[in-house]
XYZ file of N, CA, C and O in Angstrom:
588
model
N 20.093 21.262 -10.776
C 18.906 22.597 -10.230
C 19.054 23.277 -11.408
O 18.649 23.974 -12.005
N 21.174 24.376 -11.699
C 21.193 24.502 -12.477
C 21.337 23.915 -14.006
O 20.385 25.153 -14.926
N 21.545 22.811 -13.873
C 20.797 22.107 -15.263
C 19.075 22.561 -15.815
O 19.570 22.446 -17.000
N 18.220 22.247 -15.064
C 17.037 22.333 -15.006
C 16.854 23.681 -15.451
O 16.001 23.276 -16.442
N 17.498 24.540 -15.034
C 16.691 26.203 -15.517
C 17.418 26.457 -16.276
O 17.005 27.699 -17.744
N 19.053 25.986 -17.111
C 18.858 26.156 -18.568
C 18.465 25.420 -19.670
O 18.096 26.293 -20.553
N 17.869 24.639 -18.926
C 17.316 23.162 -19.742
C 16.105 24.422 -20.089
O 14.884 24.365 -21.184
N 15.066 24.431 -18.758
C 13.578 25.549 -19.549
C 13.854 26.947 -20.116
O 12.808 27.012 -20.284
N 14.545 27.512 -19.884
C 15.362 28.610 -20.418
C 15.480 28.820 -22.006
O 16.081 29.502 -22.527
N 15.715 27.738 -22.254
C 16.487 27.234 -23.722
C 15.150 27.310 -24.872
O 13.724 27.109 -24.255
N 15.353 27.821 -26.015
C 14.767 28.198 -26.807
C 13.702 26.872 -27.784
O 12.865 26.747 -28.370
N 14.460 25.589 -27.938
C 14.195 24.165 -28.469
C 13.326 23.848 -28.234
O 12.325 23.971 -28.144
N 13.743 22.178 -27.633
C 13.423 21.234 -27.484
C 12.002 21.616 -26.077
O 11.642 22.032 -25.453
N 10.520 21.027 -26.105
C 9.662 20.653 -25.128
C 10.161 20.004 -23.803
O 11.304 19.079 -24.502
N 9.717 19.514 -22.562
C 10.611 19.308 -21.812
C 9.680 17.824 -21.338
O 8.229 18.339 -21.142
N 10.000 16.763 -20.717
C 9.751 15.399 -20.287
C 10.556 15.233 -18.694
O 11.732 15.603 -18.805
N 9.728 15.395 -17.447
C 10.293 15.996 -16.420
C 9.948 14.750 -15.688
O 8.265 14.709 -15.252
N 10.667 13.744 -15.474
C 10.302 12.074 -14.946
C 10.712 12.406 -13.334
O 11.311 13.379 -12.524
N 9.352 12.136 -12.506
C 9.528 12.356 -10.817
C 8.935 11.049 -10.046
O 8.496 10.324 -10.598
N 9.147 11.713 -9.066
C 8.487 10.572 -8.517
C 7.829 11.554 -7.183
O 8.398 12.474 -6.673
N 6.802 11.169 -6.627
C 5.612 11.690 -5.538
C 6.190 13.537 -6.689
O 6.146 14.549 -5.397
N 6.220 14.083 -7.431
C 6.154 14.937 -7.755
C 7.215 15.957 -7.303
O 6.727 17.334 -7.268
N 7.973 15.267 -7.291
C 8.979 16.193 -6.694
C 9.861 17.155 -7.667
O 10.275 18.416 -7.725
N 9.902 17.048 -8.951
C 10.425 17.544 -10.382
C 9.466 18.742 -10.427
O 9.418 20.134 -10.774
N 8.439 18.752 -10.406
C 7.723 19.691 -10.382
C 7.547 21.116 -8.970
O 7.624 22.033 -8.885
N 7.999 20.174 -7.722
C 7.991 21.456 -6.971
C 9.333 22.372 -7.354
O 9.518 23.524 -7.002
N 10.477 21.469 -7.753
C 11.695 21.807 -7.936
C 11.177 23.147 -9.525
O 12.696 24.153 -9.557
N 10.926 22.660 -9.871
C 10.516 23.263 -11.826
C 9.963 24.904 -11.151
O 10.472 26.072 -11.564
N 9.006 24.706 -10.021
C 8.333 25.731 -9.681
C 8.349 26.798 -8.625
O 8.506 27.621 -8.602
N 10.258 26.399 -8.595
C 11.016 26.767 -7.574
C 12.047 27.984 -8.094
O 12.660 28.909 -8.016
N 11.852 27.740 -9.732
C 13.028 28.365 -9.882
C 12.699 29.598 -10.773
O 11.582 29.584 -10.997
N 12.958 31.083 -10.406
C 13.212 31.903 -10.906
C 12.801 32.014 -12.363
O 11.571 32.989 -11.976
N 13.485 31.420 -13.518
C 12.957 31.547 -14.610
C 11.840 31.350 -14.888
O 10.959 31.877 -15.359
N 11.701 30.421 -14.533
C 9.818 29.573 -14.254
C 8.870 30.738 -13.910
O 7.836 30.501 -13.980
N 9.550 30.563 -12.452
C 8.573 31.642 -11.789
C 7.734 32.891 -12.710
O 6.885 33.709 -12.933
N 9.146 33.655 -13.573
C 8.838 34.769 -13.909
C 8.184 35.092 -15.447
O 7.841 35.323 -15.460
N 7.894 33.128 -15.983
C 7.029 32.990 -16.794
C 5.825 32.754 -16.164
O 4.902 32.805 -17.298
N 5.316 32.942 -14.986
C 3.820 33.159 -14.066
C 3.159 31.304 -14.689
O 2.095 31.353 -15.755
N 3.811 29.963 -14.710
C 2.927 29.268 -15.697
C 1.593 28.898 -15.303
O 1.700 28.188 -13.795
N 0.950 28.408 -16.120
C -0.089 27.545 -15.919
C -0.159 26.062 -16.134
O 0.394 25.618 -16.293
N -0.254 25.642 -14.247
C -0.405 24.321 -14.313
C -1.430 24.191 -14.012
O -2.566 23.584 -13.351
N -1.737 22.283 -14.786
C -2.540 21.309 -15.333
C -2.462 20.249 -14.415
O -1.207 19.274 -15.147
N -3.319 20.161 -13.531
C -2.685 18.643 -13.271
C -4.244 17.863 -13.500
O -5.238 17.850 -13.977
N -3.875 15.911 -13.648
C -4.720 15.487 -14.616
C -4.837 14.681 -12.785
O -4.288 14.694 -12.095
N -5.643 13.404 -13.132
C -6.308 12.928 -12.020
C -6.767 11.598 -12.184
O -7.028 11.238 -13.595
N -6.657 10.700 -11.224
C -7.697 8.910 -11.884
C -9.152 8.870 -11.291
O -9.481 7.878 -12.101
N -9.778 10.476 -11.116
C -10.611 10.071 -11.133
C -11.718 10.429 -12.336
O -11.429 11.318 -12.643
N -12.608 9.321 -12.203
C -13.667 9.608 -13.856
C -13.899 11.027 -14.273
O -14.081 10.867 -15.329
N -14.742 11.618 -13.637
C -15.305 12.689 -14.113
C -14.262 13.302 -14.357
O -14.079 14.634 -15.256
N -12.791 13.711 -13.573
C -11.467 14.672 -14.272
C -11.269 13.854 -15.071
O -10.533 14.700 -15.745
N -11.671 13.218 -15.968
C -11.207 12.610 -17.136
C -11.970 12.784 -18.123
O -12.143 12.354 -19.081
N -13.330 12.983 -17.779
C -14.552 13.521 -18.568
C -14.110 14.312 -19.573
O -12.985 14.833 -20.447
N -14.797 14.111 -20.897
C -14.788 14.924 -22.062
C -14.418 16.453 -21.920
O -13.680 17.061 -22.777
N -15.594 16.976 -21.241
C -15.547 18.061 -20.903
C -14.464 18.472 -19.771
O -13.929 19.565 -20.423
N -14.368 18.110 -19.466
C -12.963 18.356 -18.483
C -11.775 18.478 -19.305
O -11.041 19.304 -19.656
N -11.788 17.400 -19.737
C -10.530 17.461 -21.292
C -10.279 18.202 -22.583
O -9.815 19.529 -22.710
N -11.631 18.693 -22.449
C -11.951 20.027 -23.810
C -11.533 21.225 -22.892
O -11.027 22.284 -23.225
N -11.660 21.247 -21.961
C -11.125 22.746 -20.686
C -10.031 22.759 -20.858
O -9.319 24.033 -21.152
N -9.446 21.596 -20.449
C -8.153 22.011 -20.298
C -7.245 22.744 -21.948
O -6.293 22.972 -21.681
N -7.168 21.723 -22.966
C -7.532 21.757 -23.951
C -7.374 23.370 -24.386
O -6.572 24.485 -24.709
N -8.817 23.994 -23.804
C -9.079 25.093 -24.571
C -7.921 25.972 -23.576
O -7.489 27.607 -24.491
N -7.491 26.445 -21.885
C -7.007 26.953 -22.003
C -5.262 26.817 -22.336
O -5.001 27.385 -22.605
N -5.150 25.817 -22.599
C -3.552 25.515 -23.485
C -3.517 25.962 -24.862
O -2.495 27.095 -24.717
N -5.064 25.857 -25.768
C -4.699 26.960 -26.715
C -4.325 28.173 -26.495
O -3.521 29.069 -26.829
N -5.386 28.895 -25.226
C -4.453 30.286 -25.202
C -3.733 30.708 -24.356
O -2.859 31.520 -25.273
N -2.375 29.427 -23.592
C -1.773 29.951 -23.590
C -0.595 29.561 -24.552
O 0.757 30.754 -25.203
N -0.899 29.176 -25.839
C -0.377 29.041 -27.103
C -0.222 30.175 -27.378
O 0.606 30.365 -28.672
N -1.620 30.628 -28.079
C -1.718 32.281 -28.520
C -0.748 32.982 -28.285
O -0.344 33.898 -28.538
N -0.811 32.807 -26.635
C -0.420 34.193 -25.707
C 1.258 34.382 -25.311
O 1.828 34.955 -24.455
N 1.777 33.182 -25.621
C 3.091 32.836 -25.161
C 3.312 32.415 -23.687
O 4.304 32.895 -23.436
N 2.679 31.878 -23.244
C 1.974 31.968 -21.788
C 3.147 30.017 -21.456
O 2.956 29.334 -22.268
N 3.888 29.706 -20.627
C 4.437 28.574 -20.172
C 2.769 27.292 -19.971
O 2.735 28.144 -18.867
N 3.177 26.350 -20.005
C 2.281 25.447 -19.108
C 2.524 24.357 -19.054
O 3.908 23.083 -19.737
N 2.655 24.126 -17.962
C 3.424 22.637 -17.018
C 1.814 21.413 -16.733
O 0.956 21.949 -16.591
N 1.717 20.317 -17.871
C 1.258 19.243 -17.624
C 1.470 18.796 -16.503
O 2.832 17.188 -16.862
N 0.578 17.832 -15.843
C 0.945 16.771 -14.812
C 0.340 15.976 -14.868
O -0.831 15.910 -14.206
N 0.710 14.598 -15.134
C -0.126 14.103 -15.056
C -1.351 13.642 -16.489
O -2.132 13.314 -15.638
N -0.883 14.090 -17.235
C -2.382 14.537 -18.137
C -1.672 13.637 -19.082
O -1.941 14.040 -20.703
N -2.075 11.857 -19.128
C -1.663 11.475 -19.922
C -2.586 11.446 -21.350
O -2.351 11.308 -21.757
N -3.621 11.739 -20.659
C -5.079 11.809 -21.444
C -5.049 12.629 -22.694
O -5.582 12.467 -23.410
N -3.974 13.446 -22.455
C -4.122 14.590 -23.262
C -2.711 14.478 -24.149
O -3.015 15.235 -25.299
N -2.070 13.441 -24.035
C -0.626 13.570 -25.123
C -1.448 13.577 -26.563
O -0.117 13.919 -27.388
N -2.294 12.666 -26.918
C -2.853 12.084 -28.224
C -3.017 13.150 -28.653
O -2.807 13.627 -30.175
N -3.876 13.946 -27.675
C -4.630 15.519 -28.495
C -3.629 16.502 -29.143
O -3.301 17.660 -29.598
N -2.148 16.514 -28.441
C -1.354 17.558 -28.302
C -0.111 17.468 -29.439
O 1.165 17.735 -29.074
N -0.069 15.681 -29.938
C 1.065 15.024 -30.743
C 1.869 16.645 -31.667
O 3.012 16.075 -31.522
N 1.246 17.019 -32.123
C 1.494 17.460 -33.313
C 2.731 19.163 -32.025
O 3.599 19.636 -32.410
N 1.788 19.837 -31.730
C 2.532 20.195 -30.468
C 3.784 20.130 -30.161
O 5.113 20.533 -29.974
N 3.889 19.021 -28.856
C 5.074 17.730 -28.568
C 5.791 17.661 -29.629
O 7.575 17.713 -29.399
N 5.649 17.851 -30.603
C 6.271 17.395 -31.591
C 6.700 18.483 -32.762
O 7.496 18.658 -33.851
N 6.813 19.942 -32.465
C 6.963 21.518 -33.173
C 6.288 21.042 -34.958
O 7.207 20.943 -35.587
N 5.160 20.528 -34.518
C 4.620 20.234 -36.651
C 4.238 21.450 -36.936
O 3.131 21.130 -37.117
N 5.065 22.892 -36.535
C 4.484 23.435 -37.376
C 4.051 23.773 -38.336
O 5.339 23.784 -39.795
N 3.312 24.903 -39.087
C 2.908 24.905 -40.353
C 2.734 26.858 -40.348
O 2.633 27.488 -39.104
N 3.378 27.489 -41.449
C 3.054 29.478 -41.288
C 2.462 29.146 -42.373
O 2.152 28.890 -43.181
N 1.404 30.474 -41.665
C 0.174 30.895 -41.911
C 0.311 32.046 -41.579
O 0.317 32.819 -40.462
N 0.555 33.086 -42.968
C 0.484 34.332 -42.345
C 1.347 35.303 -41.531
O 1.813 36.121 -41.205
N 2.710 34.243 -41.723
C 3.716 35.009 -40.701
C 4.166 34.219 -38.800
O 4.475 34.855 -38.707
N 2.899 33.425 -39.034
C 2.640 32.760 -37.618
C 2.755 30.924 -38.007
O 2.160 30.745 -38.188
N 3.290 31.289 -36.422
C 3.516 29.657 -36.414
C 2.117 29.026 -36.131
O 1.254 29.183 -35.046
N 1.457 27.533 -36.805
C 0.046 26.883 -36.675
C 0.588 25.980 -36.328
O 1.387 24.995 -37.501
N -0.224 25.085 -35.738
C -0.275 23.895 -35.243
C -1.672 23.603 -35.227
O -2.515 24.043 -34.748
N -1.495 22.264 -35.078
C -2.960 21.283 -35.506
C -3.487 20.556 -33.614
O -2.460 19.508 -33.369
N -4.752 20.850 -33.306
C -4.976 20.010 -32.157
C -6.113 19.114 -32.001
O -6.708 20.311 -32.942
N -6.116 17.790 -31.465
C -6.953 17.253 -32.226
C -7.999 16.591 -30.685
O -6.673 16.569 -29.799
N -8.926 16.409 -30.458
C -9.314 15.639 -29.515
C -10.746 15.049 -30.267
O -11.298 15.442 -30.771
N -10.847 13.429 -29.834
C -11.616 12.720 -31.255
C -11.227 13.023 -32.184
O -10.218 12.556 -32.877
N -12.701 13.006 -33.541
C -12.630 13.635 -34.883
C -12.199 14.742 -34.749
O -11.844 15.042 -35.908
N -12.410 15.664 -33.734
C -12.172 17.233 -34.327
C -10.835 17.363 -34.585
O -9.850 17.377 -33.677
N -10.221 18.306 -35.311
C -8.720 19.440 -35.264
C -9.347 20.344 -35.289
O -10.428 20.710 -36.059
N -8.090 21.239 -34.923
C -8.583 22.778 -34.975
C -6.857 23.457 -34.500
O -6.208 22.412 -34.489
N -6.754 24.155 -35.619
C -5.542 24.806 -36.252
C -5.567 26.212 -34.999
O -6.515 26.911 -34.343
N -4.148 26.102 -34.423
C -4.241 27.550 -33.249
C -2.633 27.945 -33.643
O -2.168 26.507 -33.754
N -2.858 29.088 -32.933
C -1.511 29.994 -33.575
C -0.386 29.633 -32.073
O -1.374 29.300 -31.560
N 0.450 29.896 -32.350
C 1.867 29.142 -31.574
C 2.750 30.332 -31.346
O 3.396 30.708 -32.177
N 2.630 31.735 -30.649
C 3.113 31.705 -30.079
C 4.979 31.236 -29.632
O 5.009 30.088 -29.301
N 5.993 32.279 -30.423
C 7.264 32.040 -30.252
C 7.933 31.287 -28.411
O 8.666 30.921 -28.831
N 7.381 32.196 -28.000
C 7.982 32.142 -26.377
C 6.954 31.102 -25.714
O 7.581 31.144 -24.423
N 6.306 30.070 -26.358
C 5.376 29.190 -26.012
C 5.881 28.197 -25.075
O 7.176 28.373 -25.963
N 5.836 27.413 -23.804
C 6.438 26.661 -23.949
C 5.852 25.729 -23.167
O 4.952 26.256 -22.312
N 5.760 24.372 -22.753
C 4.878 23.121 -21.866
C 6.296 22.450 -21.652
O 7.166 22.103 -21.909
N 6.377 21.859 -20.941
C 6.986 21.374 -19.989
C 5.879 20.246 -19.046
O 4.785 20.652 -18.616
N 6.455 18.596 -19.212
C 5.351 17.425 -19.605
C 6.090 16.892 -17.239
O 7.049 16.332 -17.852
N 5.303 16.912 -16.762
C 5.574 16.082 -16.214
C 5.050 14.815 -15.892
O 3.593 14.923 -15.131
N 5.743 13.926 -15.481
C 5.217 11.881 -15.208
C 5.710 11.933 -14.152
O 7.130 11.548 -14.461
N 5.069 10.600 -13.536
C 5.645 9.804 -13.054
C 6.559 9.135 -13.907
O 6.173 8.461 -14.460
N 7.157 8.830 -13.168
C 8.787 8.033 -14.483
C 8.271 6.548 -14.348
O 8.060 5.914 -15.319
N 7.400 6.362 -12.754
C 6.531 4.572 -13.221
C 5.748 4.539 -14.302
O 5.469 3.733 -14.511
N 4.804 5.783 -14.645
C 3.783 5.517 -15.578
C 5.142 5.753 -16.694
O 4.344 4.674 -18.034
N 5.840 6.781 -17.152
C 6.272 6.521 -18.583
C 7.028 5.320 -18.679
O 6.964 4.740 -19.997
N 7.628 4.437 -17.653
C 8.477 3.438 -18.137
C 7.138 2.334 -18.601
O 7.854 1.753 -19.410
N 5.526 2.885 -17.992
C 4.580 1.413 -18.009
C 4.288 1.138 -19.258
O 3.056 0.995 -19.753
N 4.085 2.622 -19.746
C 3.734 3.340 -20.938
C 3.790 3.579 -22.147
O 4.937 4.396 -22.151
N 3.565 3.339 -23.386
C 4.928 4.002 -24.545
C 4.105 4.907 -25.061
O 2.775 5.577 -25.318
N 4.861 6.484 -23.999
C 4.525 7.726 -24.721
C 5.117 7.784 -25.877
O 5.758 9.241 -25.577
N 4.521 6.893 -27.170
C 5.161 7.798 -27.984
C 4.767 8.705 -28.412
O 5.360 9.291 -29.576
N 3.804 9.555 -28.197
C 3.567 11.058 -28.111
C 3.825 12.003 -28.123
O 4.487 13.324 -28.040
N 5.350 11.937 -26.982
C 6.306 13.220 -26.392
C 7.317 12.138 -26.417
O 8.527 12.578 -26.220
N 7.861 11.352 -27.053
C 9.226 11.053 -27.175
C 9.744 11.457 -27.705
O 11.413 11.929 -28.206
N 9.487 12.359 -29.166
C 10.108 12.953 -29.497
C 10.946 14.242 -28.960
O 12.304 13.748 -29.755
N 9.694 15.249 -29.269
C 10.548 16.166 -28.906
C 11.456 15.972 -27.517
O 11.491 17.907 -26.872
N 10.766 15.616 -26.518
C 11.244 15.926 -25.416
C 12.254 15.089 -25.210
O 12.300 14.073 -25.632
N 12.378 15.316 -23.813
C 13.975 14.319 -23.064
C 14.051 14.475 -21.243
O 13.585 15.346 -21.169
N 14.165 12.994 -20.808
C 13.908 13.215 -19.274
C 15.549 14.247 -18.625
O 16.381 13.617 -19.528
N 15.639 15.020 -18.423
C 16.626 15.502 -17.183
C 16.750 15.213 -16.001
O 17.350 15.734 -15.555
N 15.906 14.653 -15.052
C 15.525 14.157 -13.483
C 15.007 13.033 -13.677
O 13.826 12.596 -14.221
N 15.816 11.812 -12.685
C 14.906 11.067 -12.659
C 15.223 10.905 -11.285
O 16.169 11.119 -10.396
């Protein structure tokens, strides 16, 4: 638990937490540092309507708002968004007028978004899902710390 708290508080990489039955999510949300950040937790789902373009765009807009405000986002089971957030996960930022900016894509659309230095994202995925998929979008900037 102490190692997880240390990793969440660090300023570098974003985190990928591998879990079974979302146990890592429960542990993460119990950490005092995380509770103090008041994270936005977004959940994915296997239901068809929850995977629609409209719902995914709503998630992206909420993530963009958190990026600009420097708020923590916890993505739970949202593999459908990983490609859209590729540059975010890999921290491919550019500087524009003294601010970090990153591109977020959805389909053929791409938008630039300001990223506050306090912004954090934690990706919580079922270990079975990660090992069965090629999650190249999140392999570079993240590392599993719980299995």
